[in-house]
Amino acid sequence: MLHNYLFLSAIIFSIGLYGVLSKKNAITILMCVELMLNSINISAVAFSRYVFNPYYLTDGNLQSLLTGQILSMFVIAVAAAEVAIGVAILVAVYQNRQTAYVTDGNKLKY
Amino acid sequence: MFSDIELKLTMDFIFWIIAIPMIISSLMVVLSTNLFRSALFLIFSFITVALIFILLRAEFLAIIEILVYVGAISVLIIFAILMTKNIDTGSPSNSFNKSSIIFSILIFVVLFFVFSVTEWNTIENIDSTNSISPSNLENIKDIYSNSIPYLAKLLLTDFMLAFELASVLLMAALIGGLYLIKGDDSDNE
């Protein structure tokens, strides 16, 4: 069962990677970054559900099994901040240059 | 009601019912020529991720996913699409199109290889060797079926610093976003 989730995560990650590398529009790049972060979330939660470290038994600290879910919560928080800043930068650039393509933003002084 | 094998097959079946639309909609996010449509496909893929979380018994994360991604992030992205006018010209590829296809397929093959070859230390493997005592097994089942109190305890003990830093990060993002949008008011006055 673990393998299914990991393969799904790998597929979504490579789709997002292709979008980030090959697209011109900054909004599409933001959306593909979201796809990649989501695939990371899936694999982190799947690890926390299926992978077991025997050290937890001797330690007696069994709630550490849920660490993957905590990691994925922080990823969600960082993704929210990232999208807010990304959209703000995009709107600011669009107000100045009337373009949303990252390939047009190659001048430091406009 | 179900035997063990039947339960496993049912779980596999439900997993693929969720996973195949997810893969298709993620592909459509990249391949669709209309930006607005690709945002809608992105929302659909967020919902399927939430369903996958429910299947993994992380119900709290599924709720967070719906609230944050479907509720907030997709609204921001649609807002950005409507702010910039070239919706119908879509999202053309830059000059790295072919090499990025090759690179992402390469990354996928490497990930596939690593995931298949590694011997994962799964709970089922350890359970079959009977090294977990029954009381510990009960505790593990309780942690997975009733995870929210344990998550809260972890978040406020082991991950206290990261929790506070996340709040500082969100505050900084709020102020930074406001500052970027504000523009140059001082020149106009």
PDB file of C-alpha atoms in Angstrom:
ATOM      1  CA  MET A   1       0.000   0.000   0.000  1.00  0.00           C
ATOM      2  CA  LEU A   2       2.829   2.394   0.816  1.00  0.00           C
ATOM      3  CA  HIS A   3       4.220   1.982  -2.685  1.00  0.00           C
ATOM      4  CA  ASN A   4       0.984   3.133  -4.313  1.00  0.00           C
ATOM      5  CA  TYR A   5       1.044   6.411  -2.427  1.00  0.00           C
ATOM      6  CA  LEU A   6       4.734   6.971  -3.133  1.00  0.00           C
ATOM      7  CA  PHE A   7       4.274   6.309  -6.859  1.00  0.00           C
ATOM      8  CA  LEU A   8       1.303   8.684  -6.969  1.00  0.00           C
ATOM      9  CA  SER A   9       3.420  11.298  -5.227  1.00  0.00           C
ATOM     10  CA  ALA A  10       6.268  10.782  -7.712  1.00  0.00           C
ATOM     11  CA  ILE A  11       3.901  11.144 -10.688  1.00  0.00           C
ATOM     12  CA  ILE A  12       2.383  14.381  -9.373  1.00  0.00           C
ATOM     13  CA  PHE A  13       5.837  15.719  -8.487  1.00  0.00           C
ATOM     14  CA  SER A  14       7.192  15.167 -12.003  1.00  0.00           C
ATOM     15  CA  ILE A  15       4.105  16.748 -13.592  1.00  0.00           C
ATOM     16  CA  GLY A  16       4.586  19.802 -11.388  1.00  0.00           C
ATOM     17  CA  LEU A  17       8.307  19.887 -12.146  1.00  0.00           C
ATOM     18  CA  TYR A  18       7.620  19.830 -15.887  1.00  0.00           C
ATOM     19  CA  GLY A  19       5.197  22.732 -15.501  1.00  0.00           C
ATOM     20  CA  VAL A  20       7.621  24.797 -13.430  1.00  0.00           C
ATOM     21  CA  LEU A  21      10.491  24.270 -15.841  1.00  0.00           C
ATOM     22  CA  SER A  22       8.691  24.757 -19.128  1.00  0.00           C
ATOM     23  CA  LYS A  23       5.975  27.398 -18.724  1.00  0.00           C
ATOM     24  CA  LYS A  24       6.182  31.116 -19.359  1.00  0.00           C
ATOM     25  CA  ASN A  25       3.217  32.366 -17.377  1.00  0.00           C
ATOM     26  CA  ALA A  26       3.965  33.107 -13.715  1.00  0.00           C
ATOM     27  CA  ILE A  27       0.487  31.980 -12.594  1.00  0.00           C
ATOM     28  CA  THR A  28       0.970  28.544 -14.142  1.00  0.00           C
ATOM     29  CA  ILE A  29       4.348  28.300 -12.440  1.00  0.00           C
ATOM     30  CA  LEU A  30       2.707  29.122  -9.081  1.00  0.00           C
ATOM     31  CA  MET A  31       0.049  26.468  -9.682  1.00  0.00           C
ATOM     32  CA  CYS A  32       2.672  23.864 -10.540  1.00  0.00           C
ATOM     33  CA  VAL A  33       4.637  24.703  -7.382  1.00  0.00           C
ATOM     34  CA  GLU A  34       1.405  24.028  -5.483  1.00  0.00           C
ATOM     35  CA  LEU A  35       1.157  20.635  -7.218  1.00  0.00           C
ATOM     36  CA  MET A  36       4.718  19.762  -6.158  1.00  0.00           C
ATOM     37  CA  LEU A  37       4.078  20.788  -2.533  1.00  0.00           C
ATOM     38  CA  ASN A  38       0.914  18.684  -2.533  1.00  0.00           C
ATOM     39  CA  SER A  39       2.823  15.641  -3.723  1.00  0.00           C
ATOM     40  CA  ILE A  40       5.308  16.160  -0.894  1.00  0.00           C
ATOM     41  CA  ASN A  41       2.366  16.298   1.534  1.00  0.00           C
ATOM     42  CA  ILE A  42       1.015  13.005   0.225  1.00  0.00           C
ATOM     43  CA  SER A  43       4.330  11.239   0.635  1.00  0.00           C
ATOM     44  CA  ALA A  44       4.919  12.689   4.129  1.00  0.00           C
ATOM     45  CA  VAL A  45       1.499  11.560   5.368  1.00  0.00           C
ATOM     46  CA  ALA A  46       1.957   8.142   3.749  1.00  0.00           C
ATOM     47  CA  PHE A  47       5.308   7.717   5.490  1.00  0.00           C
ATOM     48  CA  SER A  48       3.788   8.696   8.810  1.00  0.00           C
ATOM     49  CA  ARG A  49       0.975   6.196   8.290  1.00  0.00           C
ATOM     50  CA  TYR A  50       3.005   3.175   7.154  1.00  0.00           C
ATOM     51  CA  VAL A  51       6.675   3.472   8.104  1.00  0.00           C
ATOM     52  CA  PHE A  52       7.486   2.452  11.643  1.00  0.00           C
ATOM     53  CA  ASN A  53      10.687   3.121  13.525  1.00  0.00           C
ATOM     54  CA  PRO A  54      11.254   0.441  16.223  1.00  0.00           C
ATOM     55  CA  TYR A  55      13.049   3.071  18.278  1.00  0.00           C
ATOM     56  CA  TYR A  56       9.651   4.515  19.207  1.00  0.00           C
ATOM     57  CA  LEU A  57       8.856   1.290  21.115  1.00  0.00           C
ATOM     58  CA  THR A  58      11.886   1.512  23.372  1.00  0.00           C
ATOM     59  CA  ASP A  59      11.465   5.232  23.721  1.00  0.00           C
ATOM     60  CA  GLY A  60       7.803   4.884  24.686  1.00  0.00           C
ATOM     61  CA  ASN A  61       7.049   8.037  22.732  1.00  0.00           C
ATOM     62  CA  LEU A  62       4.591   6.545  20.268  1.00  0.00           C
ATOM     63  CA  GLN A  63       2.966   9.842  19.300  1.00  0.00           C
ATOM     64  CA  SER A  64       6.106  10.605  17.272  1.00  0.00           C
ATOM     65  CA  LEU A  65       4.491   8.384  14.635  1.00  0.00           C
ATOM     66  CA  LEU A  66       2.486  11.452  13.628  1.00  0.00           C
ATOM     67  CA  THR A  67       5.551  13.595  12.838  1.00  0.00           C
ATOM     68  CA  GLY A  68       4.870  13.321   9.102  1.00  0.00           C
ATOM     69  CA  GLN A  69       1.466  14.936   9.557  1.00  0.00           C
ATOM     70  CA  ILE A  70       3.069  17.803  11.519  1.00  0.00           C
ATOM     71  CA  LEU A  71       5.590  18.302   8.703  1.00  0.00           C
ATOM     72  CA  SER A  72       2.799  18.407   6.174  1.00  0.00           C
ATOM     73  CA  MET A  73       0.943  21.007   8.281  1.00  0.00           C
ATOM     74  CA  PHE A  74       4.003  23.270   8.187  1.00  0.00           C
ATOM     75  CA  VAL A  75       4.312  22.711   4.436  1.00  0.00           C
ATOM     76  CA  ILE A  76       0.702  23.886   4.055  1.00  0.00           C
ATOM     77  CA  ALA A  77       1.426  27.022   6.147  1.00  0.00           C
ATOM     78  CA  VAL A  78       4.530  27.849   4.111  1.00  0.00           C
ATOM     79  CA  ALA A  79       2.609  27.235   0.869  1.00  0.00           C
ATOM     80  CA  ALA A  80      -0.055  29.720   1.940  1.00  0.00           C
ATOM     81  CA  ALA A  81       2.594  32.372   2.662  1.00  0.00           C
ATOM     82  CA  GLU A  82       4.364  31.595  -0.607  1.00  0.00           C
ATOM     83  CA  VAL A  83       1.228  31.998  -2.705  1.00  0.00           C
ATOM     84  CA  ALA A  84       0.318  35.270  -0.984  1.00  0.00           C
ATOM     85  CA  ILE A  85       3.759  36.750  -1.695  1.00  0.00           C
ATOM     86  CA  GLY A  86       3.854  35.258  -5.209  1.00  0.00           C
ATOM     87  CA  VAL A  87       0.517  36.775  -6.188  1.00  0.00           C
ATOM     88  CA  ALA A  88       1.578  40.137  -4.676  1.00  0.00           C
ATOM     89  CA  ILE A  89       4.813  40.155  -6.713  1.00  0.00           C
ATOM     90  CA  LEU A  90       2.887  39.113  -9.830  1.00  0.00           C
ATOM     91  CA  VAL A  91       0.338  41.919  -9.461  1.00  0.00           C
ATOM     92  CA  ALA A  92       3.094  44.468  -8.775  1.00  0.00           C
ATOM     93  CA  VAL A  93       5.026  43.378 -11.881  1.00  0.00           C
ATOM     94  CA  TYR A  94       1.850  43.395 -13.950  1.00  0.00           C
ATOM     95  CA  GLN A  95       1.033  46.949 -12.856  1.00  0.00           C
ATOM     96  CA  ASN A  96       4.469  48.105 -14.012  1.00  0.00           C
ATOM     97  CA  ARG A  97       5.037  46.107 -17.193  1.00  0.00           C
ATOM     98  CA  GLN A  98       1.594  44.797 -18.331  1.00  0.00           C
ATOM     99  CA  THR A  99       2.915  41.248 -18.621  1.00  0.00           C
ATOM    100  CA  ALA A 100       2.659  38.097 -16.555  1.00  0.00           C
ATOM    101  CA  TYR A 101       5.368  36.173 -18.431  1.00  0.00           C
ATOM    102  CA  VAL A 102       8.512  35.436 -16.490  1.00  0.00           C
ATOM    103  CA  THR A 103      10.537  35.523 -19.706  1.00  0.00           C
ATOM    104  CA  ASP A 104       9.692  39.229 -20.128  1.00  0.00           C
ATOM    105  CA  GLY A 105      10.929  40.142 -16.661  1.00  0.00           C
ATOM    106  CA  ASN A 106      14.594  40.007 -17.509  1.00  0.00           C
ATOM    107  CA  LYS A 107      15.500  43.649 -17.012  1.00  0.00           C
ATOM    108  CA  LEU A 108      16.540  44.824 -13.559  1.00  0.00           C
ATOM    109  CA  LYS A 109      15.707  48.437 -14.382  1.00  0.00           C
ATOM    110  CA  TYR A 110      12.621  49.123 -16.487  1.00  0.00           C
TER     111      TYR A 110
ATOM    112  CA  MET B   1     -17.720  -7.806   7.459  1.00  0.00           C
ATOM    113  CA  PHE B   2     -14.657  -7.971   5.218  1.00  0.00           C
ATOM    114  CA  SER B   3     -11.870 -10.456   5.408  1.00  0.00           C
ATOM    115  CA  ASP B   4      -8.334  -9.088   5.430  1.00  0.00           C
ATOM    116  CA  ILE B   5      -7.600  -9.674   1.741  1.00  0.00           C
ATOM    117  CA  GLU B   6     -10.941  -8.247   0.688  1.00  0.00           C
ATOM    118  CA  LEU B   7     -10.329  -5.138   2.783  1.00  0.00           C
ATOM    119  CA  LYS B   8      -6.935  -4.648   1.160  1.00  0.00           C
ATOM    120  CA  LEU B   9      -8.437  -5.033  -2.330  1.00  0.00           C
ATOM    121  CA  THR B  10     -11.198  -2.561  -1.481  1.00  0.00           C
ATOM    122  CA  MET B  11      -8.649  -0.058  -0.221  1.00  0.00           C
ATOM    123  CA  ASP B  12      -6.614  -0.481  -3.424  1.00  0.00           C
ATOM    124  CA  PHE B  13      -9.744  -0.015  -5.521  1.00  0.00           C
ATOM    125  CA  ILE B  14     -10.750   3.167  -3.663  1.00  0.00           C
ATOM    126  CA  PHE B  15      -7.175   4.433  -3.918  1.00  0.00           C
ATOM    127  CA  TRP B  16      -7.083   4.098  -7.701  1.00  0.00           C
ATOM    128  CA  ILE B  17     -10.573   5.605  -8.039  1.00  0.00           C
ATOM    129  CA  ILE B  18      -9.157   8.695  -6.318  1.00  0.00           C
ATOM    130  CA  ALA B  19      -5.673   8.600  -7.846  1.00  0.00           C
ATOM    131  CA  ILE B  20      -6.533   8.358 -11.551  1.00  0.00           C
ATOM    132  CA  PRO B  21      -8.693  11.540 -11.621  1.00  0.00           C
ATOM    133  CA  MET B  22      -5.964  13.229  -9.600  1.00  0.00           C
ATOM    134  CA  ILE B  23      -3.269  12.364 -12.156  1.00  0.00           C
ATOM    135  CA  ILE B  24      -5.516  13.389 -15.063  1.00  0.00           C
ATOM    136  CA  SER B  25      -6.475  16.709 -13.496  1.00  0.00           C
ATOM    137  CA  SER B  26      -2.853  17.472 -12.583  1.00  0.00           C
ATOM    138  CA  LEU B  27      -1.885  16.812 -16.199  1.00  0.00           C
ATOM    139  CA  MET B  28      -4.671  19.108 -17.332  1.00  0.00           C
ATOM    140  CA  VAL B  29      -3.323  21.865 -15.073  1.00  0.00           C
ATOM    141  CA  VAL B  30      -0.127  21.807 -17.099  1.00  0.00           C
ATOM    142  CA  LEU B  31      -1.553  21.050 -20.530  1.00  0.00           C
ATOM    143  CA  SER B  32      -4.742  23.148 -20.625  1.00  0.00           C
ATOM    144  CA  THR B  33      -4.541  26.169 -22.897  1.00  0.00           C
ATOM    145  CA  ASN B  34      -7.027  28.195 -20.857  1.00  0.00           C
ATOM    146  CA  LEU B  35      -5.589  29.486 -17.585  1.00  0.00           C
ATOM    147  CA  PHE B  36      -8.956  29.648 -15.847  1.00  0.00           C
ATOM    148  CA  ARG B  37      -9.679  26.019 -16.684  1.00  0.00           C
ATOM    149  CA  SER B  38      -6.319  24.936 -15.373  1.00  0.00           C
ATOM    150  CA  ALA B  39      -7.091  26.746 -12.090  1.00  0.00           C
ATOM    151  CA  LEU B  40     -10.364  24.797 -11.851  1.00  0.00           C
ATOM    152  CA  PHE B  41      -8.488  21.543 -12.510  1.00  0.00           C
ATOM    153  CA  LEU B  42      -6.063  22.566  -9.771  1.00  0.00           C
ATOM    154  CA  ILE B  43      -8.965  22.921  -7.315  1.00  0.00           C
ATOM    155  CA  PHE B  44     -10.196  19.456  -8.318  1.00  0.00           C
ATOM    156  CA  SER B  45      -6.751  18.032  -7.698  1.00  0.00           C
ATOM    157  CA  PHE B  46      -6.682  19.670  -4.233  1.00  0.00           C
ATOM    158  CA  ILE B  47      -9.984  17.963  -3.407  1.00  0.00           C
ATOM    159  CA  THR B  48      -8.612  14.585  -4.486  1.00  0.00           C
ATOM    160  CA  VAL B  49      -5.542  15.183  -2.290  1.00  0.00           C
ATOM    161  CA  ALA B  50      -7.911  15.741   0.636  1.00  0.00           C
ATOM    162  CA  LEU B  51      -9.630  12.437  -0.184  1.00  0.00           C
ATOM    163  CA  ILE B  52      -6.234  10.709  -0.227  1.00  0.00           C
ATOM    164  CA  PHE B  53      -5.575  12.171   3.244  1.00  0.00           C
ATOM    165  CA  ILE B  54      -8.862  10.720   4.473  1.00  0.00           C
ATOM    166  CA  LEU B  55      -7.808   7.357   3.058  1.00  0.00           C
ATOM    167  CA  LEU B  56      -4.543   7.690   4.985  1.00  0.00           C
ATOM    168  CA  ARG B  57      -6.534   8.393   8.185  1.00  0.00           C
ATOM    169  CA  ALA B  58      -5.323  11.976   8.494  1.00  0.00           C
ATOM    170  CA  GLU B  59      -8.752  13.546   8.756  1.00  0.00           C
ATOM    171  CA  PHE B  60      -7.529  16.751  10.363  1.00  0.00           C
ATOM    172  CA  LEU B  61      -5.099  17.357   7.498  1.00  0.00           C
ATOM    173  CA  ALA B  62      -7.896  16.712   5.014  1.00  0.00           C
ATOM    174  CA  ILE B  63      -9.963  19.457   6.649  1.00  0.00           C
ATOM    175  CA  ILE B  64      -6.943  21.803   6.654  1.00  0.00           C
ATOM    176  CA  GLU B  65      -6.341  20.994   2.983  1.00  0.00           C
ATOM    177  CA  ILE B  66      -9.912  21.895   2.058  1.00  0.00           C
ATOM    178  CA  LEU B  67      -9.846  25.065   4.169  1.00  0.00           C
ATOM    179  CA  VAL B  68      -6.447  26.405   3.137  1.00  0.00           C
ATOM    180  CA  TYR B  69      -6.044  25.187  -0.438  1.00  0.00           C
ATOM    181  CA  VAL B  70      -9.583  25.068  -1.786  1.00  0.00           C
ATOM    182  CA  GLY B  71     -10.752  27.969   0.346  1.00  0.00           C
ATOM    183  CA  ALA B  72      -7.860  30.417   0.275  1.00  0.00           C
ATOM    184  CA  ILE B  73      -5.083  29.589  -2.174  1.00  0.00           C
ATOM    185  CA  SER B  74      -7.336  28.829  -5.131  1.00  0.00           C
ATOM    186  CA  VAL B  75      -9.208  32.095  -4.536  1.00  0.00           C
ATOM    187  CA  LEU B  76      -5.884  33.956  -4.589  1.00  0.00           C
ATOM    188  CA  ILE B  77      -4.840  32.224  -7.810  1.00  0.00           C
ATOM    189  CA  ILE B  78      -8.167  32.924  -9.535  1.00  0.00           C
ATOM    190  CA  PHE B  79      -7.865  36.535  -8.350  1.00  0.00           C
ATOM    191  CA  ALA B  80      -4.419  36.740  -9.956  1.00  0.00           C
ATOM    192  CA  ILE B  81      -5.745  35.230 -13.194  1.00  0.00           C
ATOM    193  CA  LEU B  82      -8.551  37.773 -13.357  1.00  0.00           C
ATOM    194  CA  MET B  83      -6.118  40.628 -12.581  1.00  0.00           C
ATOM    195  CA  THR B  84      -3.892  39.739 -15.532  1.00  0.00           C
ATOM    196  CA  LYS B  85      -5.771  39.927 -18.779  1.00  0.00           C
ATOM    197  CA  ASN B  86      -4.172  37.366 -21.068  1.00  0.00           C
ATOM    198  CA  ILE B  87      -6.335  34.412 -19.998  1.00  0.00           C
ATOM    199  CA  ASP B  88      -7.057  33.071 -23.449  1.00  0.00           C
ATOM    200  CA  THR B  89      -3.540  33.262 -24.764  1.00  0.00           C
ATOM    201  CA  GLY B  90      -2.939  30.511 -22.271  1.00  0.00           C
ATOM    202  CA  SER B  91       0.414  29.472 -21.015  1.00  0.00           C
ATOM    203  CA  PRO B  92       2.946  29.047 -23.812  1.00  0.00           C
ATOM    204  CA  SER B  93       6.073  27.035 -23.241  1.00  0.00           C
ATOM    205  CA  ASN B  94       9.483  28.616 -23.122  1.00  0.00           C
ATOM    206  CA  SER B  95      12.514  27.380 -25.020  1.00  0.00           C
ATOM    207  CA  PHE B  96      13.251  24.628 -22.498  1.00  0.00           C
ATOM    208  CA  ASN B  97      10.173  22.569 -23.369  1.00  0.00           C
ATOM    209  CA  LYS B  98      11.806  19.386 -24.679  1.00  0.00           C
ATOM    210  CA  SER B  99      14.650  19.329 -22.188  1.00  0.00           C
ATOM    211  CA  SER B 100      12.267  19.847 -19.278  1.00  0.00           C
ATOM    212  CA  ILE B 101      10.110  16.919 -20.453  1.00  0.00           C
ATOM    213  CA  ILE B 102      13.225  14.760 -20.525  1.00  0.00           C
ATOM    214  CA  PHE B 103      14.383  16.047 -17.147  1.00  0.00           C
ATOM    215  CA  SER B 104      11.068  15.459 -15.380  1.00  0.00           C
ATOM    216  CA  ILE B 105      10.763  11.953 -16.833  1.00  0.00           C
ATOM    217  CA  LEU B 106      14.302  11.299 -15.606  1.00  0.00           C
ATOM    218  CA  ILE B 107      13.369  12.534 -12.108  1.00  0.00           C
ATOM    219  CA  PHE B 108      10.285  10.292 -12.173  1.00  0.00           C
ATOM    220  CA  VAL B 109      12.333   7.245 -13.164  1.00  0.00           C
ATOM    221  CA  VAL B 110      14.856   7.909 -10.400  1.00  0.00           C
ATOM    222  CA  LEU B 111      12.083   8.349  -7.800  1.00  0.00           C
ATOM    223  CA  PHE B 112      10.307   5.191  -9.036  1.00  0.00           C
ATOM    224  CA  PHE B 113      13.531   3.206  -8.806  1.00  0.00           C
ATOM    225  CA  VAL B 114      14.359   4.448  -5.309  1.00  0.00           C
ATOM    226  CA  PHE B 115      10.825   3.852  -4.005  1.00  0.00           C
ATOM    227  CA  SER B 116      10.711   0.309  -5.417  1.00  0.00           C
ATOM    228  CA  VAL B 117      14.170  -0.796  -4.348  1.00  0.00           C
ATOM    229  CA  THR B 118      14.144   0.507  -0.767  1.00  0.00           C
ATOM    230  CA  GLU B 119      13.034  -1.966   1.917  1.00  0.00           C
ATOM    231  CA  TRP B 120      10.556   0.137   3.874  1.00  0.00           C
ATOM    232  CA  ASN B 121      10.167  -0.581   7.563  1.00  0.00           C
ATOM    233  CA  THR B 122       6.379  -0.766   7.428  1.00  0.00           C
ATOM    234  CA  ILE B 123       4.170  -1.510  10.397  1.00  0.00           C
ATOM    235  CA  GLU B 124       2.840  -4.636   8.673  1.00  0.00           C
ATOM    236  CA  ASN B 125       6.373  -6.024   8.256  1.00  0.00           C
ATOM    237  CA  ILE B 126       7.224  -5.451  11.914  1.00  0.00           C
ATOM    238  CA  ASP B 127       3.827  -6.713  13.050  1.00  0.00           C
ATOM    239  CA  SER B 128       4.314 -10.013  11.204  1.00  0.00           C
ATOM    240  CA  THR B 129       7.439 -10.715  13.250  1.00  0.00           C
ATOM    241  CA  ASN B 130       5.378 -10.181  16.462  1.00  0.00           C
ATOM    242  CA  SER B 131       7.895  -7.807  18.009  1.00  0.00           C
ATOM    243  CA  ILE B 132       5.194  -5.301  19.043  1.00  0.00           C
ATOM    244  CA  SER B 133       3.504  -6.079  22.332  1.00  0.00           C
ATOM    245  CA  PRO B 134      -0.340  -6.105  22.345  1.00  0.00           C
ATOM    246  CA  SER B 135      -0.570  -3.030  24.578  1.00  0.00           C
ATOM    247  CA  ASN B 136       1.693  -1.074  22.247  1.00  0.00           C
ATOM    248  CA  LEU B 137      -0.372  -2.278  19.274  1.00  0.00           C
ATOM    249  CA  GLU B 138      -3.484  -0.928  21.005  1.00  0.00           C
ATOM    250  CA  ASN B 139      -1.687   2.394  21.564  1.00  0.00           C
ATOM    251  CA  ILE B 140      -0.663   2.620  17.905  1.00  0.00           C
ATOM    252  CA  LYS B 141      -4.230   1.926  16.791  1.00  0.00           C
ATOM    253  CA  ASP B 142      -5.466   4.602  19.173  1.00  0.00           C
ATOM    254  CA  ILE B 143      -2.943   7.134  17.845  1.00  0.00           C
ATOM    255  CA  TYR B 144      -4.073   6.569  14.268  1.00  0.00           C
ATOM    256  CA  SER B 145      -7.806   6.459  14.913  1.00  0.00           C
ATOM    257  CA  ASN B 146      -7.892   9.403  17.337  1.00  0.00           C
ATOM    258  CA  SER B 147      -5.042  11.528  16.081  1.00  0.00           C
ATOM    259  CA  ILE B 148      -6.069  15.115  16.850  1.00  0.00           C
ATOM    260  CA  PRO B 149      -5.143  15.196  20.609  1.00  0.00           C
ATOM    261  CA  TYR B 150      -1.784  13.604  19.823  1.00  0.00           C
ATOM    262  CA  LEU B 151      -1.171  16.116  17.031  1.00  0.00           C
ATOM    263  CA  ALA B 152      -1.920  18.968  19.411  1.00  0.00           C
ATOM    264  CA  LYS B 153       0.419  17.534  22.030  1.00  0.00           C
ATOM    265  CA  LEU B 154       3.231  17.122  19.494  1.00  0.00           C
ATOM    266  CA  LEU B 155       2.712  20.596  18.071  1.00  0.00           C
ATOM    267  CA  LEU B 156       2.933  22.271  21.460  1.00  0.00           C
ATOM    268  CA  THR B 157       5.834  20.255  22.888  1.00  0.00           C
ATOM    269  CA  ASP B 158       8.314  18.887  20.365  1.00  0.00           C
ATOM    270  CA  PHE B 159       7.573  21.358  17.584  1.00  0.00           C
ATOM    271  CA  MET B 160       6.939  24.456  19.680  1.00  0.00           C
ATOM    272  CA  LEU B 161       9.687  26.547  18.038  1.00  0.00           C
ATOM    273  CA  ALA B 162       8.596  25.647  14.506  1.00  0.00           C
ATOM    274  CA  PHE B 163       4.992  26.456  15.442  1.00  0.00           C
ATOM    275  CA  GLU B 164       5.922  29.945  16.654  1.00  0.00           C
ATOM    276  CA  LEU B 165       8.175  30.500  13.626  1.00  0.00           C
ATOM    277  CA  ALA B 166       5.265  29.588  11.339  1.00  0.00           C
ATOM    278  CA  SER B 167       3.171  32.321  12.931  1.00  0.00           C
ATOM    279  CA  VAL B 168       6.013  34.828  12.437  1.00  0.00           C
ATOM    280  CA  LEU B 169       6.313  33.693   8.804  1.00  0.00           C
ATOM    281  CA  LEU B 170       2.597  34.198   8.152  1.00  0.00           C
ATOM    282  CA  MET B 171       2.755  37.654   9.741  1.00  0.00           C
ATOM    283  CA  ALA B 172       5.764  38.570   7.586  1.00  0.00           C
ATOM    284  CA  ALA B 173       3.952  37.313   4.486  1.00  0.00           C
ATOM    285  CA  LEU B 174       0.940  39.471   5.363  1.00  0.00           C
ATOM    286  CA  ILE B 175       3.038  42.619   5.807  1.00  0.00           C
ATOM    287  CA  GLY B 176       5.150  41.864   2.731  1.00  0.00           C
ATOM    288  CA  GLY B 177       2.087  41.318   0.572  1.00  0.00           C
ATOM    289  CA  LEU B 178       0.560  44.597   1.709  1.00  0.00           C
ATOM    290  CA  TYR B 179       3.821  46.443   1.054  1.00  0.00           C
ATOM    291  CA  LEU B 180       4.228  44.991  -2.441  1.00  0.00           C
ATOM    292  CA  ILE B 181       0.662  45.792  -3.511  1.00  0.00           C
ATOM    293  CA  LYS B 182       0.701  49.311  -2.041  1.00  0.00           C
ATOM    294  CA  GLY B 183       2.710  50.913  -4.849  1.00  0.00           C
ATOM    295  CA  ASP B 184       4.272  54.362  -4.806  1.00  0.00           C
ATOM    296  CA  ASP B 185       1.794  56.609  -3.049  1.00  0.00           C
ATOM    297  CA  SER B 186       4.500  59.118  -2.107  1.00  0.00           C
ATOM    298  CA  ASP B 187       5.108  60.114  -5.746  1.00  0.00           C
ATOM    299  CA  ASN B 188       1.472  60.975  -6.384  1.00  0.00           C
ATOM    300  CA  GLU B 189       0.999  63.245  -3.396  1.00  0.00           C
TER     301      GLU B 189
END
